[in-house]
């Protein structure tokens, strides 16, 4: 059931495969292995001659239901669920690249993704070039005969820069390269990268797919041919999603479209209000007309999403960091945490948390100033969020 239903319906209905008991809500299969009726059936399952479950590191019915639902939402042939967002990126690269291969990645991807590429995978012979998300010429110039993947996040964290997925996909395909999009910030409820020409999607299910900050999980999606080696790595290396977490994510996906709509609506209200505050120097939100790639973002996405960043002005002899920390510490409700995608709004100082391992020069060059604050807008009423940012409204 992929083509004929709307996204909202797929969120609720896709992937449902009741057992003979006819349960209406998916069951959780918390078993590690599956029994066979005979030695011959065991052999047939292991050889692949007969479909069916063998062992939960390979497949598990609850995880399969999650994979089928997310694949339907992203319009992907296949989904490989993983233990976390980071293991989704690891499985993607381990499945599709070998020592000596080259990856071009946006310099504004999730900090841990940069660490994975530059500190860990580099030791195993992967070459990585980091370039600006919004400079297609830099992507073109970085291509070598060994380039296998382009890797982007759009909108980026925390500055919400947006790249043209179709344009990068065309550029990649001219050289036989696959475009990977980490779609964690938008989810398929807002943006569907495969329909725009991307080849592979990465998810940290930990964020909006869960939606309530409970579980870690991830996913890689794409064509059957591309997912086969990714699944091969997962099945062997064991970075498998747990059945319990898959069940939580299945429940999360059912409400994903209405939650993303609400996150976007509240974020738009907050971003618009922030832009009118005298203490705010600049607001970064793709849904605002002032955003440099606003028109592109509104073509690729059906709304601005839930992440808003802004620069706060200093007063008196305050440093930029002091001004940002003072505002964060004056909040009473919004959670001070680096997580995002939760029903609870979260507030972060990227310079000293998510981006603290980046050198100061590189951080400032990428536009992440000491005065920058990121809010992942949750599901509270926007007036209560504004009131909680009391330092701004008191000015
Ligand atoms: C959180 C995050 C990840 C990593 O996901 P985990 O589930 O924490 O491993 C990857 N990409 C983006 C954009 C993220 O926000």
XYZ file of C-alpha atoms and ligand atoms in Angstrom:
410
model
C 0.000 0.000 0.000
C 2.269 2.750 -1.179
C 0.962 4.650 -4.187
C -2.764 5.179 -3.736
C -2.920 6.601 -0.193
C -2.029 10.056 1.129
C 0.904 10.555 3.528
C -1.401 10.884 6.580
C -3.026 7.562 5.767
C 0.305 5.842 5.105
C 1.545 7.097 8.500
C -1.312 5.313 10.211
C -1.805 2.272 7.973
C 1.382 1.306 6.091
C 3.442 -1.535 7.515
C 0.553 -3.049 9.459
C 0.824 -6.818 9.189
C -1.227 -8.443 11.956
C -0.460 -12.018 12.980
C -3.235 -14.645 12.941
C -4.375 -13.179 16.296
C -5.564 -10.106 14.399
C -4.088 -7.453 16.713
C -5.038 -3.941 15.558
C -2.000 -2.258 17.100
C 1.350 -3.822 16.202
C 2.708 -6.442 18.605
C 6.253 -6.273 19.969
C 8.315 -9.367 19.186
C 10.902 -9.410 21.974
C 12.422 -12.719 20.934
C 15.935 -13.185 19.641
C 15.416 -16.252 17.449
C 12.706 -18.081 15.506
C 11.919 -21.835 15.453
C 11.749 -23.945 12.339
C 9.421 -26.876 11.735
C 12.194 -29.078 10.463
C 15.885 -29.205 9.630
C 14.891 -28.826 5.995
C 12.988 -25.619 6.745
C 15.943 -24.254 8.723
C 18.189 -24.949 5.738
C 15.685 -23.318 3.359
C 15.478 -20.184 5.531
C 19.258 -19.903 5.834
C 19.792 -20.386 2.096
C 17.196 -17.699 1.355
C 15.073 -20.214 -0.572
C 12.176 -19.679 1.843
C 11.316 -16.239 3.200
C 10.872 -15.881 6.950
C 12.584 -14.820 10.141
C 15.692 -16.515 11.497
C 17.236 -14.341 14.162
C 16.473 -10.779 15.315
C 19.900 -9.456 14.354
C 18.800 -10.179 10.743
C 15.056 -9.505 10.795
C 12.305 -9.132 13.384
C 8.577 -8.665 12.612
C 8.251 -5.439 14.659
C 11.354 -3.953 13.043
C 10.069 -5.043 9.613
C 6.760 -3.244 10.255
C 8.680 -0.052 11.132
C 10.851 -0.394 8.007
C 7.804 -0.902 5.779
C 5.985 2.113 7.222
C 8.969 4.458 6.905
C 9.736 3.173 3.379
C 6.140 3.930 2.343
C 6.399 7.460 3.757
C 9.731 8.201 2.035
C 8.672 6.495 -1.198
C 11.653 4.125 -0.909
C 11.895 0.558 -2.190
C 13.631 -0.531 0.967
C 14.424 0.623 4.498
C 17.143 -0.777 6.756
C 16.478 0.072 10.432
C 19.517 0.613 12.670
C 20.340 1.000 16.365
C 20.820 4.795 16.100
C 21.180 7.586 13.579
C 24.958 7.292 13.756
C 24.856 3.555 12.992
C 22.638 4.368 9.992
C 25.421 6.596 8.619
C 28.045 3.965 9.491
C 26.060 1.159 7.799
C 25.513 3.334 4.709
C 29.225 4.085 4.283
C 30.421 0.573 5.229
C 27.931 -0.931 2.795
C 28.661 1.338 -0.156
C 32.336 2.395 0.193
C 35.691 0.682 0.529
C 39.141 1.776 1.630
C 40.492 4.383 -0.789
C 37.043 5.663 -1.737
C 36.135 9.312 -1.344
C 33.099 11.071 0.149
C 32.194 14.750 -0.257
C 30.190 15.972 2.722
C 28.671 19.276 3.721
C 30.731 20.986 6.432
C 27.492 21.798 8.262
C 26.376 18.228 8.982
C 25.721 16.947 12.535
C 28.953 17.251 14.576
C 29.205 13.547 15.362
C 28.786 12.751 11.659
C 31.854 14.929 10.964
C 33.749 13.035 13.698
C 32.705 9.678 12.194
C 33.959 10.683 8.749
C 37.127 12.552 9.712
C 38.322 10.736 12.874
C 37.157 7.153 12.454
C 36.431 6.264 8.832
C 39.554 8.153 7.723
C 41.656 5.680 9.755
C 40.166 2.901 7.593
C 41.199 4.612 4.383
C 38.109 6.640 3.498
C 38.958 10.058 2.053
C 36.609 12.870 3.025
C 36.310 16.440 1.722
C 34.094 18.920 3.563
C 32.546 21.721 1.483
C 29.936 24.443 1.872
C 26.347 23.152 1.671
C 25.216 26.076 -0.472
C 28.116 26.234 -2.976
C 27.482 23.716 -5.824
C 30.773 24.743 -7.517
C 32.668 23.522 -4.439
C 30.918 20.140 -4.698
C 31.791 19.928 -8.374
C 35.439 20.848 -7.711
C 35.748 18.258 -4.921
C 34.823 15.270 -7.132
C 37.642 12.748 -7.744
C 37.572 9.468 -9.707
C 37.152 7.727 -6.320
C 34.153 9.760 -5.122
C 31.271 7.429 -4.203
C 28.927 9.571 -2.094
C 27.731 13.156 -1.595
C 26.438 13.585 1.967
C 24.165 16.482 3.032
C 21.698 17.627 5.650
C 19.123 20.166 4.539
C 18.138 22.320 6.360
C 21.455 22.318 8.191
C 22.026 22.467 11.927
C 21.962 25.038 13.521
C 21.832 27.728 10.792
C 19.047 26.084 8.733
C 20.896 26.570 5.415
C 19.106 24.831 2.548
C 20.674 23.178 -0.507
C 19.027 22.380 -3.839
C 18.626 18.578 -3.648
C 17.739 18.187 -7.356
C 20.761 20.220 -8.447
C 23.208 18.277 -6.222
C 21.633 14.972 -7.318
C 22.114 15.872 -11.001
C 25.717 16.876 -10.310
C 26.351 13.618 -8.437
C 24.726 11.427 -11.089
C 26.839 12.925 -13.896
C 29.848 11.292 -12.191
C 28.162 8.058 -11.031
C 28.001 9.346 -7.433
C 25.089 8.683 -5.038
C 23.510 11.557 -3.126
C 22.784 10.811 0.547
C 20.400 13.152 2.416
C 20.130 13.064 6.214
C 16.410 13.922 6.432
C 16.280 14.043 10.225
C 15.218 17.719 10.496
C 12.312 17.487 8.040
C 11.145 13.862 8.079
C 9.038 12.627 5.129
C 6.130 14.664 6.512
C 7.899 17.848 5.284
C 10.435 16.787 2.645
C 10.853 13.659 0.505
C 14.421 13.681 -0.860
C 14.070 10.588 -3.097
C 11.288 12.326 -5.060
C 13.713 15.255 -5.544
C 16.418 13.014 -7.019
C 18.428 11.845 -3.976
C 19.478 8.179 -3.875
C 19.700 7.451 -0.165
C 18.030 8.839 2.960
C 19.428 8.700 6.484
C 17.280 9.105 9.601
C 17.951 9.507 13.260
C 14.607 8.072 14.420
C 15.625 9.318 17.866
C 14.365 12.772 16.940
C 10.985 13.535 15.287
C 10.125 9.929 14.355
C 9.968 9.066 18.050
C 8.790 12.584 18.834
C 8.820 12.203 22.599
C 12.486 11.687 23.468
C 12.299 8.019 24.483
C 14.425 5.782 22.248
C 17.508 5.707 20.027
C 17.175 4.429 16.486
C 17.956 5.152 12.853
C 17.299 4.112 9.286
C 18.844 4.012 5.810
C 16.487 4.061 2.808
C 16.921 3.675 -0.935
C 16.594 1.242 -3.826
C 16.801 -2.516 -3.221
C 20.124 -2.610 -5.053
C 21.699 0.099 -2.881
C 20.246 -1.249 0.366
C 21.468 -4.819 -0.178
C 25.089 -4.141 0.881
C 23.877 -1.791 3.651
C 21.687 -4.586 5.041
C 24.586 -7.019 4.574
C 26.751 -4.860 6.831
C 23.990 -4.500 9.447
C 23.209 -8.207 9.564
C 26.891 -9.044 10.041
C 28.021 -6.165 12.262
C 24.840 -6.178 14.359
C 23.959 -2.471 14.496
C 20.341 -3.647 14.515
C 17.318 -1.732 15.839
C 15.713 -3.317 18.920
C 12.136 -4.581 18.532
C 10.977 -2.493 21.471
C 12.389 0.692 19.946
C 10.840 -0.200 16.568
C 7.457 -0.450 18.300
C 7.893 3.015 19.870
C 8.850 4.441 16.447
C 5.840 2.744 14.798
C 3.590 4.587 17.235
C 5.556 7.798 16.603
C 5.142 7.543 12.823
C 1.349 7.329 13.141
C 1.232 10.916 14.428
C 4.234 12.267 12.479
C 2.341 14.404 9.896
C 0.156 16.179 12.474
C 3.082 16.665 14.842
C 5.340 18.119 12.126
C 2.548 20.474 11.073
C 2.236 21.683 14.676
C 6.035 21.967 15.185
C 6.235 24.081 12.001
C 3.277 26.292 12.888
C 4.621 27.046 16.375
C 8.175 27.531 15.057
C 6.899 29.993 12.435
C 5.077 31.966 15.133
C 8.156 32.004 17.373
C 10.562 32.908 14.538
C 8.293 35.764 13.416
C 8.108 37.087 16.986
C 11.880 36.734 17.508
C 12.510 38.754 14.350
C 10.605 41.690 15.901
C 12.527 41.634 19.188
C 15.058 44.486 19.639
C 17.455 42.141 21.507
C 17.656 39.750 18.545
C 20.247 40.522 15.881
C 19.229 37.852 13.366
C 16.841 34.897 13.026
C 17.529 31.759 10.954
C 14.370 29.919 9.885
C 13.579 28.621 6.342
C 9.928 29.652 6.717
C 10.809 33.359 7.063
C 10.926 35.579 3.958
C 14.275 36.913 5.294
C 15.910 33.450 4.985
C 18.487 33.483 2.143
C 17.079 30.278 0.571
C 13.430 30.875 1.534
C 12.050 30.329 -1.994
C 14.061 27.134 -2.511
C 13.093 25.836 0.943
C 9.410 26.425 0.243
C 9.774 24.503 -3.057
C 11.467 21.499 -1.439
C 9.632 21.477 1.883
C 5.943 21.846 2.645
C 6.766 23.933 5.753
C 9.722 25.439 7.628
C 10.143 22.678 10.220
C 10.648 22.973 13.965
C 14.188 24.358 14.322
C 14.750 28.090 14.843
C 18.123 29.708 15.552
C 18.856 33.314 16.416
C 21.699 35.625 17.413
C 21.206 37.641 20.577
C 22.682 41.162 20.963
C 25.102 41.949 23.774
C 24.449 44.657 26.364
C 27.116 46.693 28.165
C 30.411 44.837 28.536
C 28.823 41.393 27.990
C 30.597 38.975 25.677
C 28.478 37.233 23.044
C 28.654 33.982 25.011
C 27.555 35.715 28.229
C 24.577 37.258 26.431
C 23.532 33.880 25.005
C 24.027 32.006 28.294
C 22.089 34.680 30.231
C 19.105 34.261 27.949
C 19.238 30.457 28.137
C 19.587 30.484 31.946
C 16.631 32.864 32.309
C 14.221 30.333 30.784
C 12.099 28.358 33.264
C 10.185 25.901 31.064
C 12.146 25.200 27.880
C 14.582 22.303 28.450
C 18.288 23.143 28.277
C 19.437 20.134 26.260
C 20.989 19.464 22.882
C 18.318 16.976 21.786
C 15.639 17.944 19.283
C 12.423 16.552 17.853
C 10.782 16.211 21.257
C 7.296 17.397 22.267
C 9.235 19.429 24.853
C 10.942 22.507 23.395
C 14.699 22.497 23.852
C 17.236 25.333 23.899
C 20.937 24.967 23.061
C 24.071 27.117 22.816
C 25.714 25.416 19.801
C 29.144 27.090 20.211
C 29.757 25.470 23.621
C 27.834 22.195 23.123
C 27.142 20.605 19.728
C 29.927 22.596 18.041
C 32.438 22.717 20.927
C 34.734 20.167 19.271
C 34.996 22.213 16.087
C 37.920 24.688 16.121
C 36.843 28.249 16.851
C 38.081 29.451 13.438
C 36.159 26.727 11.581
C 33.057 27.337 13.678
C 33.064 31.099 13.088
C 33.825 30.563 9.390
C 30.696 28.387 9.159
C 28.646 31.176 10.770
C 28.069 29.646 14.217
C 28.762 32.672 16.431
C 29.053 32.762 20.237
C 25.786 34.721 20.274
C 23.829 31.973 18.478
C 21.021 30.098 20.249
C 19.071 27.165 18.781
C 15.532 26.291 19.787
C 13.907 23.031 18.722
C 10.289 24.116 19.029
C 8.153 21.481 20.727
C 4.407 21.265 21.057
C 3.773 23.761 23.892
C 1.665 26.864 23.125
C 3.762 29.478 21.317
C 2.688 32.236 23.756
C 4.138 30.217 26.648
C 7.381 29.786 24.693
C 7.564 33.545 24.085
C 6.873 34.218 27.771
C 9.643 31.802 28.729
C 12.118 33.771 26.631
C 11.393 36.495 29.187
C 14.746 38.282 28.869
C 13.810 39.338 25.344
C 10.319 40.623 26.113
C 11.520 42.592 29.176
C 13.793 44.795 27.065
C 20.947 13.266 16.182
C 21.355 13.274 14.754
C 22.088 12.197 14.209
C 22.557 11.045 15.050
O 21.495 10.281 15.512
P 21.572 9.376 16.848
O 20.244 8.705 16.847
O 21.797 10.303 18.007
O 22.703 8.432 16.676
C 22.404 12.251 12.859
N 22.030 13.281 12.074
C 21.323 14.335 12.582
C 20.932 15.441 11.684
C 20.968 14.365 13.938
O 20.289 15.413 14.411
